[in-house]
């Protein structure tokens, strides 16, 4: 059993892209562009302190290891939205891009458990599980459809209005690892 303290960097990006063609809708209004590509992106760059504990035990051919830690991070957020319109020949007609920076703090928890079996002295089989949870404080791209999204200029949004961001979200990440370890 060992305790540790340190620093950690985490990065989380979220993006949405929506293409809308008025040719498919059937509008023949010359004031409405034929194709609009609406794109949003959000980025979370987190840096902060990490504190945790590891447990390791070996019994015969079996090895068990686990890790449990907590992380408190400063989060530099960046959000952007862009509209690009094209005519029927693919010529760009209008480009509107907007961006916004924000800052928050994000706490996080993480747990990991691994189990390994030594097949030979140099080869072992390993299986494990991992869970990571970011508490409120993340920014995400607004996932409303293009016609309802206040960040798009074709849905009534102004290119000069502030972005309607989702700024205080939480998220979880989990997975399973399976592998072979070869010691030389």
mmCIF file with all atom_site columns, N, CA and C in Angstrom, residues 83-86 92-96 153:
data_model
loop_
_atom_site.group_PDB
_atom_site.id
_atom_site.type_symbol
_atom_site.label_atom_id
_atom_site.label_alt_id
_atom_site.label_comp_id
_atom_site.label_asym_id
_atom_site.label_entity_id
_atom_site.label_seq_id
_atom_site.pdbx_PDB_ins_code
_atom_site.Cartn_x
_atom_site.Cartn_y
_atom_site.Cartn_z
_atom_site.occupancy
_atom_site.B_iso_or_equiv
_atom_site.pdbx_formal_charge
_atom_site.auth_seq_id
_atom_site.auth_comp_id
_atom_site.auth_asym_id
_atom_site.auth_atom_id
_atom_site.pdbx_PDB_model_num
ATOM 1  N N  . UNK A 1 83  ? -20.639 29.311 -38.675 1.00 0.00 ? 83  UNK A N  1
ATOM 2  C CA . UNK A 1 83  ? -21.588 29.050 -39.754 1.00 0.00 ? 83  UNK A CA 1
ATOM 3  C C  . UNK A 1 83  ? -20.878 29.332 -41.066 1.00 0.00 ? 83  UNK A C  1
ATOM 4  N N  . UNK A 1 84  ? -20.963 28.406 -41.996 1.00 0.00 ? 84  UNK A N  1
ATOM 5  C CA . UNK A 1 84  ? -20.397 28.593 -43.329 1.00 0.00 ? 84  UNK A CA 1
ATOM 6  C C  . UNK A 1 84  ? -21.516 28.281 -44.318 1.00 0.00 ? 84  UNK A C  1
ATOM 7  N N  . UNK A 1 85  ? -21.828 29.233 -45.199 1.00 0.00 ? 85  UNK A N  1
ATOM 8  C CA . UNK A 1 85  ? -22.865 29.010 -46.199 1.00 0.00 ? 85  UNK A CA 1
ATOM 9  C C  . UNK A 1 85  ? -22.217 28.837 -47.568 1.00 0.00 ? 85  UNK A C  1
ATOM 10 N N  . UNK A 1 86  ? -22.822 27.974 -48.382 1.00 0.00 ? 86  UNK A N  1
ATOM 11 C CA . UNK A 1 86  ? -22.348 27.686 -49.737 1.00 0.00 ? 86  UNK A CA 1
ATOM 12 C C  . UNK A 1 86  ? -23.522 27.857 -50.686 1.00 0.00 ? 86  UNK A C  1
ATOM 13 N N  . UNK A 1 92  ? -18.193 29.444 -51.295 1.00 0.00 ? 92  UNK A N  1
ATOM 14 C CA . UNK A 1 92  ? -18.470 29.962 -49.958 1.00 0.00 ? 92  UNK A CA 1
ATOM 15 C C  . UNK A 1 92  ? -19.076 31.342 -50.083 1.00 0.00 ? 92  UNK A C  1
ATOM 16 N N  . UNK A 1 93  ? -20.224 31.533 -49.402 1.00 0.00 ? 93  UNK A N  1
ATOM 17 C CA . UNK A 1 93  ? -20.906 32.817 -49.451 1.00 0.00 ? 93  UNK A CA 1
ATOM 18 C C  . UNK A 1 93  ? -20.708 33.649 -48.199 1.00 0.00 ? 93  UNK A C  1
ATOM 19 N N  . UNK A 1 94  ? -20.733 33.032 -47.030 1.00 0.00 ? 94  UNK A N  1
ATOM 20 C CA . UNK A 1 94  ? -20.654 33.759 -45.765 1.00 0.00 ? 94  UNK A CA 1
ATOM 21 C C  . UNK A 1 94  ? -19.992 32.863 -44.723 1.00 0.00 ? 94  UNK A C  1
ATOM 22 N N  . UNK A 1 95  ? -19.086 33.443 -43.958 1.00 0.00 ? 95  UNK A N  1
ATOM 23 C CA . UNK A 1 95  ? -18.451 32.724 -42.857 1.00 0.00 ? 95  UNK A CA 1
ATOM 24 C C  . UNK A 1 95  ? -18.607 33.581 -41.603 1.00 0.00 ? 95  UNK A C  1
ATOM 25 N N  . UNK A 1 96  ? -19.207 33.007 -40.561 1.00 0.00 ? 96  UNK A N  1
ATOM 26 C CA . UNK A 1 96  ? -19.358 33.700 -39.284 1.00 0.00 ? 96  UNK A CA 1
ATOM 27 C C  . UNK A 1 96  ? -18.753 32.799 -38.219 1.00 0.00 ? 96  UNK A C  1
ATOM 28 N N  . UNK A 1 153 ? -26.646 31.162 -36.948 1.00 0.00 ? 153 UNK A N  1
ATOM 29 C CA . UNK A 1 153 ? -27.233 32.381 -37.498 1.00 0.00 ? 153 UNK A CA 1
ATOM 30 C C  . UNK A 1 153 ? -28.499 32.093 -38.309 1.00 0.00 ? 153 UNK A C  1
#
